[in-house]
Amino acid sequence: MGHFKQEQPIFSTRAHVFQIDPNTKKNWVPTSKHAVTVSYFYDSTRNVYRIISLDGSKAIINSTITPNMTFTKTSQKFGQWADSRANTVYGLGFSSEHHLSKFAEKFQEFKEAARLAKEKSQEKMELTSTPSQESAGGDLQSPLTPESINGTDDERTPDVTQNSEPRAEPTQNALSFSHSSAISKHWEAELATLKGNNAKLTAALLESTANVKQWKQQLAAYQEEAERLHKRVTELECVSSQANAVHTHKTELNQTIQELEETLKVKEEEIERLKQEIDNARELQEQRDSLTQKLQEVEIRNKDLEGQLSDLEQRLEKSQNEQEAFRSNLKTLLEILDGKIFELTELRDNLAKLLECS
């Protein structure tokens, strides 16, 4: 990928990158786990335009734009283009329709620039080509020779299906319980994250504390050494017979003292930075305690809602039992009524017979 450094990015955006499945030529295969930077590059040495995208150190798109390429919008946020030389189709999923339109405009712009560059290159080769050169048997090399990979003309988008199932409308208490459960899970996730950060900060704090102690010891040693050197300078200055040697030694000692003072200043700045980190760690600890208290309040609220829901379920069950008993009594009453109606019918028939006989 060394030649990438010779090229200059002229437009960049972020998108999810896909390639067509080489086996089925129908389905899309994601080549990036998340949105990555996709850039247009201009190679001034070869006078070509490229689309390049890196996922870490891996080039997941390296496509030279040619005049016969076409960028197609297949949806409001998805576009694709075929690259005939690498036998593949690249697809890009954008976060908005605006980003897709901007990328498509740049594609058309650089495609036209590539076409003009190719025509100028061909004209230049025709002008510089002479019969003497042709008789010499020299082979002309196109300045547009790409070191990149290109793709096919298959353009398809993956199918997306959505399934929805009707759900019964919950009661007001059930909705409150569901909402509180979601809040509880959210705070639990936040608390877990803060616990992890707190553990890291605690380890860093312990390490920083140990470093501070070590630097304090070094500082004390440097101060003692500086004091000893000052005393030595004073002693050497008192010796007049060795004035020149003392002067040279004094200069060296002063330089050493200056270096020690600079080191001391650096250590003091580092101590101040570590103190600030300790204060930040304390603030995070306070935030964690606050979140823990909120989580406890949410758990208490959840327990209350669970009790209310259990009470409602018991009352509903009791009501259902009473309805079943009422239905059973009504059925029995209907059976008795049917019997009485049958008896009255027989009595009427008997009375009618008696009247006929009399």
mmCIF file of C-alpha atoms in Angstrom:
data_model
loop_
_atom_site.group_PDB
_atom_site.id
_atom_site.type_symbol
_atom_site.label_atom_id
_atom_site.label_comp_id
_atom_site.label_asym_id
_atom_site.label_seq_id
_atom_site.Cartn_x
_atom_site.Cartn_y
_atom_site.Cartn_z
ATOM 1 C CA MET A 1 0.000 0.000 0.000
ATOM 2 C CA GLY A 2 2.989 2.284 -0.312
ATOM 3 C CA HIS A 3 1.635 3.900 -3.468
ATOM 4 C CA PHE A 4 -1.383 5.188 -1.484
ATOM 5 C CA LYS A 5 0.936 7.671 0.247
ATOM 6 C CA GLN A 6 1.866 9.214 -3.125
ATOM 7 C CA GLU A 7 -1.815 9.947 -3.858
ATOM 8 C CA GLN A 8 -3.781 12.821 -2.357
ATOM 9 C CA PRO A 9 -7.357 12.420 -1.012
ATOM 10 C CA ILE A 10 -9.731 14.905 -2.698
ATOM 11 C CA PHE A 11 -13.025 13.836 -1.102
ATOM 12 C CA SER A 12 -13.880 11.593 1.851
ATOM 13 C CA THR A 13 -17.048 10.260 3.461
ATOM 14 C CA ARG A 14 -18.088 7.382 5.742
ATOM 15 C CA ALA A 15 -20.145 4.351 4.745
ATOM 16 C CA HIS A 16 -20.637 0.611 5.310
ATOM 17 C CA VAL A 17 -18.793 -1.344 2.606
ATOM 18 C CA PHE A 18 -20.166 -4.443 0.815
ATOM 19 C CA GLN A 19 -19.081 -6.695 -2.057
ATOM 20 C CA ILE A 20 -21.243 -8.961 -4.178
ATOM 21 C CA ASP A 21 -21.074 -12.669 -3.289
ATOM 22 C CA PRO A 22 -18.677 -14.156 -5.916
ATOM 23 C CA ASN A 23 -20.573 -17.469 -5.851
ATOM 24 C CA THR A 24 -24.213 -16.410 -6.113
ATOM 25 C CA LYS A 25 -23.716 -12.956 -7.712
ATOM 26 C CA LYS A 26 -26.907 -11.984 -5.863
ATOM 27 C CA ASN A 27 -26.257 -11.443 -2.159
ATOM 28 C CA TRP A 28 -24.141 -8.746 -0.546
ATOM 29 C CA VAL A 29 -21.235 -9.681 1.735
ATOM 30 C CA PRO A 30 -20.186 -6.981 4.280
ATOM 31 C CA THR A 31 -16.449 -6.276 4.206
ATOM 32 C CA SER A 32 -16.467 -3.860 7.161
ATOM 33 C CA LYS A 33 -17.962 -4.411 10.614
ATOM 34 C CA HIS A 34 -18.794 -0.718 10.962
ATOM 35 C CA ALA A 35 -18.793 2.467 8.920
ATOM 36 C CA VAL A 36 -15.330 3.263 7.509
ATOM 37 C CA THR A 37 -13.818 6.171 5.596
ATOM 38 C CA VAL A 38 -14.225 5.955 1.814
ATOM 39 C CA SER A 39 -12.085 8.438 -0.151
ATOM 40 C CA TYR A 40 -11.481 9.570 -3.696
ATOM 41 C CA PHE A 41 -7.734 9.749 -4.432
ATOM 42 C CA TYR A 42 -5.896 11.390 -7.334
ATOM 43 C CA ASP A 43 -2.635 9.813 -8.497
ATOM 44 C CA SER A 44 -0.775 12.666 -10.167
ATOM 45 C CA THR A 45 2.030 10.399 -11.424
ATOM 46 C CA ARG A 46 -0.374 8.237 -13.449
ATOM 47 C CA ASN A 47 -3.140 10.842 -13.863
ATOM 48 C CA VAL A 48 -5.852 8.462 -12.563
ATOM 49 C CA TYR A 49 -8.616 8.651 -9.954
ATOM 50 C CA ARG A 50 -9.213 5.903 -7.399
ATOM 51 C CA ILE A 51 -11.778 4.992 -4.736
ATOM 52 C CA ILE A 52 -9.915 3.672 -1.696
ATOM 53 C CA SER A 53 -11.149 2.482 1.715
ATOM 54 C CA LEU A 54 -9.055 0.972 4.503
ATOM 55 C CA ASP A 55 -10.306 -1.136 7.420
ATOM 56 C CA GLY A 56 -7.316 -0.923 9.715
ATOM 57 C CA SER A 57 -4.360 -1.817 7.479
ATOM 58 C CA LYS A 58 -6.467 -3.810 4.984
ATOM 59 C CA ALA A 59 -7.620 -2.206 1.720
ATOM 60 C CA ILE A 60 -11.266 -3.275 1.321
ATOM 61 C CA ILE A 61 -11.809 -0.959 -1.685
ATOM 62 C CA ASN A 62 -9.122 -0.129 -4.254
ATOM 63 C CA SER A 63 -10.910 0.732 -7.475
ATOM 64 C CA THR A 64 -9.649 2.832 -10.376
ATOM 65 C CA ILE A 65 -12.386 4.965 -11.956
ATOM 66 C CA THR A 66 -12.725 4.385 -15.713
ATOM 67 C CA PRO A 67 -14.959 6.215 -18.218
ATOM 68 C CA ASN A 68 -17.225 3.165 -18.709
ATOM 69 C CA MET A 69 -18.093 2.825 -15.001
ATOM 70 C CA THR A 70 -21.548 3.763 -13.662
ATOM 71 C CA PHE A 71 -22.559 4.470 -10.058
ATOM 72 C CA THR A 72 -26.177 3.388 -9.448
ATOM 73 C CA LYS A 73 -28.424 4.461 -6.567
ATOM 74 C CA THR A 74 -30.472 1.387 -5.642
ATOM 75 C CA SER A 75 -32.214 2.967 -2.624
ATOM 76 C CA GLN A 76 -32.268 6.216 -0.661
ATOM 77 C CA LYS A 77 -29.089 5.288 1.262
ATOM 78 C CA PHE A 78 -27.436 2.578 -0.868
ATOM 79 C CA GLY A 79 -25.413 2.772 -4.069
ATOM 80 C CA GLN A 80 -23.172 0.447 -6.079
ATOM 81 C CA TRP A 81 -20.807 0.283 -9.025
ATOM 82 C CA ALA A 82 -19.378 -2.560 -11.094
ATOM 83 C CA ASP A 83 -15.629 -3.075 -11.449
ATOM 84 C CA SER A 84 -15.007 -5.325 -14.466
ATOM 85 C CA ARG A 85 -11.306 -6.029 -13.915
ATOM 86 C CA ALA A 86 -11.631 -7.593 -10.448
ATOM 87 C CA ASN A 87 -14.919 -9.361 -11.298
ATOM 88 C CA THR A 88 -16.807 -7.804 -8.370
ATOM 89 C CA VAL A 89 -19.412 -5.200 -7.502
ATOM 90 C CA TYR A 90 -18.892 -2.741 -4.657
ATOM 91 C CA GLY A 91 -21.814 -1.490 -2.541
ATOM 92 C CA LEU A 92 -21.906 1.408 -0.066
ATOM 93 C CA GLY A 93 -24.521 1.998 2.644
ATOM 94 C CA PHE A 94 -24.659 5.643 3.787
ATOM 95 C CA SER A 95 -26.172 7.221 6.892
ATOM 96 C CA SER A 96 -28.298 9.645 4.853
ATOM 97 C CA GLU A 97 -29.523 10.330 1.325
ATOM 98 C CA HIS A 98 -27.451 13.553 1.257
ATOM 99 C CA HIS A 99 -24.169 11.628 1.706
ATOM 100 C CA LEU A 100 -25.184 9.182 -1.046
ATOM 101 C CA SER A 101 -26.018 12.014 -3.476
ATOM 102 C CA LYS A 102 -22.727 13.796 -2.729
ATOM 103 C CA PHE A 103 -20.736 10.610 -3.342
ATOM 104 C CA ALA A 104 -22.618 10.001 -6.622
ATOM 105 C CA GLU A 105 -21.907 13.574 -7.790
ATOM 106 C CA LYS A 106 -18.193 13.161 -7.089
ATOM 107 C CA PHE A 107 -18.218 9.788 -8.884
ATOM 108 C CA GLN A 108 -19.688 11.404 -12.010
ATOM 109 C CA GLU A 109 -17.255 14.323 -11.745
ATOM 110 C CA PHE A 110 -14.143 12.149 -11.449
ATOM 111 C CA LYS A 111 -15.451 9.747 -14.094
ATOM 112 C CA GLU A 112 -15.631 12.689 -16.536
ATOM 113 C CA ALA A 113 -12.142 13.784 -15.446
ATOM 114 C CA ALA A 114 -10.874 10.245 -16.089
ATOM 115 C CA ARG A 115 -12.440 10.323 -19.556
ATOM 116 C CA LEU A 116 -10.758 13.635 -20.391
ATOM 117 C CA ALA A 117 -7.445 12.381 -19.029
ATOM 118 C CA LYS A 118 -7.688 9.259 -21.172
ATOM 119 C CA GLU A 119 -8.458 11.304 -24.306
ATOM 120 C CA LYS A 120 -5.519 13.644 -23.637
ATOM 121 C CA SER A 121 -3.256 10.651 -23.068
ATOM 122 C CA GLN A 122 -4.331 9.074 -26.346
ATOM 123 C CA GLU A 123 -3.797 12.366 -28.210
ATOM 124 C CA LYS A 124 -0.369 12.703 -26.646
ATOM 125 C CA MET A 125 0.583 9.172 -27.674
ATOM 126 C CA GLU A 126 -0.626 9.795 -31.245
ATOM 127 C CA LEU A 127 1.428 12.997 -31.480
ATOM 128 C CA THR A 128 4.586 11.454 -30.029
ATOM 129 C CA SER A 129 4.266 8.253 -32.076
ATOM 130 C CA THR A 130 6.388 8.432 -35.293
ATOM 131 C CA PRO A 131 7.293 5.864 -37.996
ATOM 132 C CA SER A 132 10.890 5.774 -36.751
ATOM 133 C CA GLN A 133 9.673 4.878 -33.272
ATOM 134 C CA GLU A 134 7.395 2.201 -34.681
ATOM 135 C CA SER A 135 10.278 0.698 -36.718
ATOM 136 C CA ALA A 136 12.414 0.613 -33.592
ATOM 137 C CA GLY A 137 9.921 -1.887 -32.171
ATOM 138 C CA GLY A 138 9.373 0.010 -28.898
ATOM 139 C CA ASP A 139 6.117 -0.742 -27.036
ATOM 140 C CA LEU A 140 4.223 2.270 -25.684
ATOM 141 C CA GLN A 141 2.909 1.942 -22.145
ATOM 142 C CA SER A 142 -0.377 3.621 -21.217
ATOM 143 C CA PRO A 143 -0.044 6.178 -18.403
ATOM 144 C CA LEU A 144 -3.357 4.868 -17.045
ATOM 145 C CA THR A 145 -2.010 1.406 -16.145
ATOM 146 C CA PRO A 146 -3.727 0.734 -12.783
ATOM 147 C CA GLU A 147 -2.247 -1.048 -9.833
ATOM 148 C CA SER A 148 -5.735 -1.375 -8.385
ATOM 149 C CA ILE A 149 -8.506 -3.889 -8.615
ATOM 150 C CA ASN A 150 -11.780 -3.342 -10.521
ATOM 151 C CA GLY A 151 -15.181 -5.216 -10.856
ATOM 152 C CA THR A 152 -18.222 -6.707 -12.857
ATOM 153 C CA ASP A 153 -21.487 -5.238 -14.168
ATOM 154 C CA ASP A 154 -23.792 -7.197 -11.877
ATOM 155 C CA GLU A 155 -25.824 -4.749 -9.805
ATOM 156 C CA ARG A 156 -28.131 -6.172 -7.222
ATOM 157 C CA THR A 157 -29.144 -5.162 -3.752
ATOM 158 C CA PRO A 158 -29.795 -7.542 -0.894
ATOM 159 C CA ASP A 159 -33.416 -8.263 0.016
ATOM 160 C CA VAL A 160 -34.596 -6.958 3.351
ATOM 161 C CA THR A 161 -37.693 -8.446 4.999
ATOM 162 C CA GLN A 162 -39.465 -7.208 8.055
ATOM 163 C CA ASN A 163 -41.768 -9.333 10.189
ATOM 164 C CA SER A 164 -44.272 -7.900 12.588
ATOM 165 C CA GLU A 165 -46.619 -9.690 14.957
ATOM 166 C CA PRO A 166 -49.678 -8.153 16.631
ATOM 167 C CA ARG A 167 -49.490 -7.958 20.378
ATOM 168 C CA ALA A 168 -52.271 -7.558 22.873
ATOM 169 C CA GLU A 169 -52.555 -4.093 24.331
ATOM 170 C CA PRO A 170 -51.090 -4.179 27.893
ATOM 171 C CA THR A 171 -52.720 -2.581 30.886
ATOM 172 C CA GLN A 172 -51.361 0.661 32.316
ATOM 173 C CA ASN A 173 -49.583 -1.125 35.174
ATOM 174 C CA ALA A 174 -48.024 -3.653 32.796
ATOM 175 C CA LEU A 175 -46.705 -0.803 30.640
ATOM 176 C CA SER A 176 -45.209 0.865 33.700
ATOM 177 C CA PHE A 177 -43.594 -2.403 34.706
ATOM 178 C CA SER A 178 -42.123 -2.917 31.241
ATOM 179 C CA HIS A 179 -40.814 0.652 31.116
ATOM 180 C CA SER A 180 -39.241 0.331 34.564
ATOM 181 C CA SER A 181 -37.581 -2.950 33.529
ATOM 182 C CA ALA A 182 -36.062 -1.229 30.497
ATOM 183 C CA ILE A 183 -34.807 1.621 32.702
ATOM 184 C CA SER A 184 -33.377 -0.891 35.153
ATOM 185 C CA LYS A 185 -31.487 -2.728 32.392
ATOM 186 C CA HIS A 186 -30.150 0.594 31.102
ATOM 187 C CA TRP A 187 -28.863 1.634 34.525
ATOM 188 C CA GLU A 188 -27.389 -1.834 35.078
ATOM 189 C CA ALA A 189 -25.440 -1.500 31.815
ATOM 190 C CA GLU A 190 -24.292 1.983 32.812
ATOM 191 C CA LEU A 191 -23.258 0.704 36.239
ATOM 192 C CA ALA A 192 -21.299 -2.178 34.708
ATOM 193 C CA THR A 193 -19.481 0.265 32.421
ATOM 194 C CA LEU A 194 -18.690 2.570 35.326
ATOM 195 C CA LYS A 195 -17.469 -0.380 37.403
ATOM 196 C CA GLY A 196 -15.077 -1.339 34.609
ATOM 197 C CA ASN A 197 -13.860 2.255 34.256
ATOM 198 C CA ASN A 198 -13.537 2.544 38.034
ATOM 199 C CA ALA A 199 -11.406 -0.610 38.169
ATOM 200 C CA LYS A 200 -9.117 0.761 35.453
ATOM 201 C CA LEU A 201 -8.878 4.144 37.191
ATOM 202 C CA THR A 202 -8.210 2.468 40.540
ATOM 203 C CA ALA A 203 -5.333 0.493 39.019
ATOM 204 C CA ALA A 204 -4.001 3.637 37.358
ATOM 205 C CA LEU A 205 -4.391 5.516 40.647
ATOM 206 C CA LEU A 206 -2.420 2.875 42.557
ATOM 207 C CA GLU A 207 0.281 2.917 39.903
ATOM 208 C CA SER A 208 0.352 6.723 39.935
ATOM 209 C CA THR A 209 0.552 6.771 43.739
ATOM 210 C CA ALA A 210 3.514 4.384 43.615
ATOM 211 C CA ASN A 211 5.158 6.555 40.943
ATOM 212 C CA VAL A 212 4.582 9.679 43.058
ATOM 213 C CA LYS A 213 6.248 8.035 46.044
ATOM 214 C CA GLN A 214 9.157 6.956 43.863
ATOM 215 C CA TRP A 215 9.502 10.427 42.358
ATOM 216 C CA LYS A 216 9.388 12.015 45.816
ATOM 217 C CA GLN A 217 12.246 9.754 46.863
ATOM 218 C CA GLN A 218 14.159 10.671 43.714
ATOM 219 C CA LEU A 219 13.393 14.339 44.368
ATOM 220 C CA ALA A 220 14.767 14.081 47.887
ATOM 221 C CA ALA A 221 17.860 12.337 46.540
ATOM 222 C CA TYR A 222 18.303 15.044 43.886
ATOM 223 C CA GLN A 223 17.954 17.746 46.543
ATOM 224 C CA GLU A 224 20.550 16.048 48.729
ATOM 225 C CA GLU A 225 22.844 15.673 45.733
ATOM 226 C CA ALA A 226 22.359 19.346 44.836
ATOM 227 C CA GLU A 227 23.114 20.374 48.413
ATOM 228 C CA ARG A 228 26.198 18.217 48.442
ATOM 229 C CA LEU A 229 27.336 19.682 45.127
ATOM 230 C CA HIS A 230 26.800 23.224 46.411
ATOM 231 C CA LYS A 231 28.949 22.423 49.446
ATOM 232 C CA ARG A 232 31.579 20.901 47.190
ATOM 233 C CA VAL A 233 31.594 24.027 45.029
ATOM 234 C CA THR A 234 32.110 26.151 48.135
ATOM 235 C CA GLU A 235 35.003 23.982 49.276
ATOM 236 C CA LEU A 236 36.616 24.100 45.848
ATOM 237 C CA GLU A 237 36.307 27.869 45.672
ATOM 238 C CA CYS A 238 38.275 28.119 48.934
ATOM 239 C CA VAL A 239 41.229 26.366 47.392
ATOM 240 C CA SER A 240 43.099 29.138 45.534
ATOM 241 C CA SER A 241 45.952 26.938 44.298
ATOM 242 C CA GLN A 242 43.499 24.991 42.174
ATOM 243 C CA ALA A 243 41.501 27.956 40.918
ATOM 244 C CA ASN A 244 41.366 26.894 37.274
ATOM 245 C CA ALA A 245 40.390 23.342 38.060
ATOM 246 C CA VAL A 246 37.840 24.590 40.552
ATOM 247 C CA HIS A 247 36.352 26.959 37.969
ATOM 248 C CA THR A 248 36.000 24.155 35.427
ATOM 249 C CA HIS A 249 34.565 21.801 38.018
ATOM 250 C CA LYS A 250 32.224 24.537 39.215
ATOM 251 C CA THR A 251 30.899 25.025 35.689
ATOM 252 C CA GLU A 252 30.256 21.320 35.368
ATOM 253 C CA LEU A 253 28.582 21.203 38.761
ATOM 254 C CA ASN A 254 26.393 24.209 37.920
ATOM 255 C CA GLN A 255 25.361 22.511 34.686
ATOM 256 C CA THR A 256 24.557 19.351 36.612
ATOM 257 C CA ILE A 257 22.538 21.360 39.121
ATOM 258 C CA GLN A 258 20.630 23.039 36.284
ATOM 259 C CA GLU A 259 19.840 19.664 34.754
ATOM 260 C CA LEU A 260 18.669 18.366 38.115
ATOM 261 C CA GLU A 261 16.462 21.432 38.592
ATOM 262 C CA GLU A 262 14.903 20.901 35.152
ATOM 263 C CA THR A 263 14.296 17.236 35.983
ATOM 264 C CA LEU A 264 12.755 18.311 39.286
ATOM 265 C CA LYS A 265 10.438 20.725 37.459
ATOM 266 C CA VAL A 266 9.322 17.971 35.081
ATOM 267 C CA LYS A 267 8.613 15.645 38.008
ATOM 268 C CA GLU A 268 6.589 18.332 39.777
ATOM 269 C CA GLU A 269 4.474 18.843 36.624
ATOM 270 C CA GLU A 270 3.925 15.094 36.441
ATOM 271 C CA ILE A 271 2.834 15.055 40.097
ATOM 272 C CA GLU A 272 0.304 17.828 39.372
ATOM 273 C CA ARG A 273 -1.063 15.848 36.425
ATOM 274 C CA LEU A 274 -1.423 12.754 38.589
ATOM 275 C CA LYS A 275 -3.255 14.766 41.245
ATOM 276 C CA GLN A 276 -5.708 15.930 38.579
ATOM 277 C CA GLU A 277 -6.266 12.335 37.462
ATOM 278 C CA ILE A 278 -6.955 11.374 41.099
ATOM 279 C CA ASP A 279 -9.570 14.151 41.332
ATOM 280 C CA ASN A 280 -11.195 12.864 38.118
ATOM 281 C CA ALA A 281 -11.271 9.352 39.552
ATOM 282 C CA ARG A 282 -13.041 10.661 42.657
ATOM 283 C CA GLU A 283 -15.655 12.392 40.510
ATOM 284 C CA LEU A 284 -16.293 9.153 38.634
ATOM 285 C CA GLN A 285 -16.669 7.350 41.957
ATOM 286 C CA GLU A 286 -19.306 9.880 43.015
ATOM 287 C CA GLN A 287 -21.167 9.378 39.716
ATOM 288 C CA ARG A 288 -21.085 5.625 40.240
ATOM 289 C CA ASP A 289 -22.522 5.983 43.756
ATOM 290 C CA SER A 290 -25.304 8.209 42.379
ATOM 291 C CA LEU A 291 -26.154 5.676 39.675
ATOM 292 C CA THR A 292 -26.167 2.879 42.252
ATOM 293 C CA GLN A 293 -28.696 4.799 44.362
ATOM 294 C CA LYS A 294 -30.909 5.427 41.305
ATOM 295 C CA LEU A 295 -30.726 1.741 40.427
ATOM 296 C CA GLN A 296 -31.855 0.791 43.921
ATOM 297 C CA GLU A 297 -34.808 3.193 43.642
ATOM 298 C CA VAL A 298 -35.787 1.648 40.304
ATOM 299 C CA GLU A 299 -35.578 -1.859 41.816
ATOM 300 C CA ILE A 300 -37.896 -0.793 44.676
ATOM 301 C CA ARG A 301 -40.333 0.657 42.138
ATOM 302 C CA ASN A 302 -40.182 -2.593 40.174
ATOM 303 C CA LYS A 303 -41.039 -4.593 43.284
ATOM 304 C CA ASP A 304 -44.059 -2.368 43.937
ATOM 305 C CA LEU A 305 -45.238 -2.795 40.357
ATOM 306 C CA GLU A 306 -44.727 -6.552 40.585
ATOM 307 C CA GLY A 307 -46.917 -6.619 43.701
ATOM 308 C CA GLN A 308 -49.640 -4.605 41.959
ATOM 309 C CA LEU A 309 -49.456 -6.886 38.912
ATOM 310 C CA SER A 310 -49.727 -9.987 41.120
ATOM 311 C CA ASP A 311 -52.751 -8.500 42.903
ATOM 312 C CA LEU A 312 -54.429 -7.751 39.563
ATOM 313 C CA GLU A 313 -53.765 -11.292 38.373
ATOM 314 C CA GLN A 314 -55.355 -12.725 41.557
ATOM 315 C CA ARG A 315 -58.403 -10.486 41.168
ATOM 316 C CA LEU A 316 -58.724 -11.474 37.520
ATOM 317 C CA GLU A 317 -58.518 -15.159 38.433
ATOM 318 C CA LYS A 318 -61.155 -14.685 41.146
ATOM 319 C CA SER A 319 -63.450 -12.896 38.685
ATOM 320 C CA GLN A 320 -63.035 -15.699 36.177
ATOM 321 C CA ASN A 321 -63.899 -18.280 38.849
ATOM 322 C CA GLU A 322 -67.029 -16.335 39.812
ATOM 323 C CA GLN A 323 -68.095 -16.168 36.161
ATOM 324 C CA GLU A 324 -67.624 -19.928 35.811
ATOM 325 C CA ALA A 325 -69.753 -20.517 38.928
ATOM 326 C CA PHE A 326 -72.486 -18.184 37.611
ATOM 327 C CA ARG A 327 -72.537 -19.977 34.293
ATOM 328 C CA SER A 328 -72.816 -23.336 36.049
ATOM 329 C CA ASN A 329 -75.747 -22.108 38.218
ATOM 330 C CA LEU A 330 -77.462 -20.612 35.171
ATOM 331 C CA LYS A 331 -77.103 -23.881 33.289
ATOM 332 C CA THR A 332 -78.638 -25.780 36.211
ATOM 333 C CA LEU A 333 -81.527 -23.286 36.412
ATOM 334 C CA LEU A 334 -82.183 -23.685 32.693
ATOM 335 C CA GLU A 335 -82.338 -27.458 33.067
ATOM 336 C CA ILE A 336 -84.854 -27.123 35.940
ATOM 337 C CA LEU A 337 -86.900 -24.640 33.896
ATOM 338 C CA ASP A 338 -86.959 -27.029 30.941
ATOM 339 C CA GLY A 339 -88.289 -29.758 33.239
ATOM 340 C CA LYS A 340 -91.023 -27.491 34.617
ATOM 341 C CA ILE A 341 -92.060 -26.436 31.109
ATOM 342 C CA PHE A 342 -92.278 -30.085 30.075
ATOM 343 C CA GLU A 343 -94.479 -30.864 33.140
ATOM 344 C CA LEU A 344 -96.767 -27.891 32.366
ATOM 345 C CA THR A 345 -97.089 -29.105 28.784
ATOM 346 C CA GLU A 346 -98.187 -32.569 29.962
ATOM 347 C CA LEU A 347 -100.621 -30.976 32.425
ATOM 348 C CA ARG A 348 -102.135 -28.896 29.620
ATOM 349 C CA ASP A 349 -102.522 -31.941 27.410
ATOM 350 C CA ASN A 350 -104.242 -33.861 30.238
ATOM 351 C CA LEU A 351 -106.598 -30.965 30.935
ATOM 352 C CA ALA A 352 -107.455 -30.764 27.251
ATOM 353 C CA LYS A 353 -108.261 -34.491 27.191
ATOM 354 C CA LEU A 354 -110.501 -34.134 30.284
ATOM 355 C CA LEU A 355 -112.401 -31.318 28.638
ATOM 356 C CA GLU A 356 -112.938 -33.396 25.503
ATOM 357 C CA CYS A 357 -114.227 -36.337 27.533
ATOM 358 C CA SER A 358 -116.666 -34.214 29.515
#
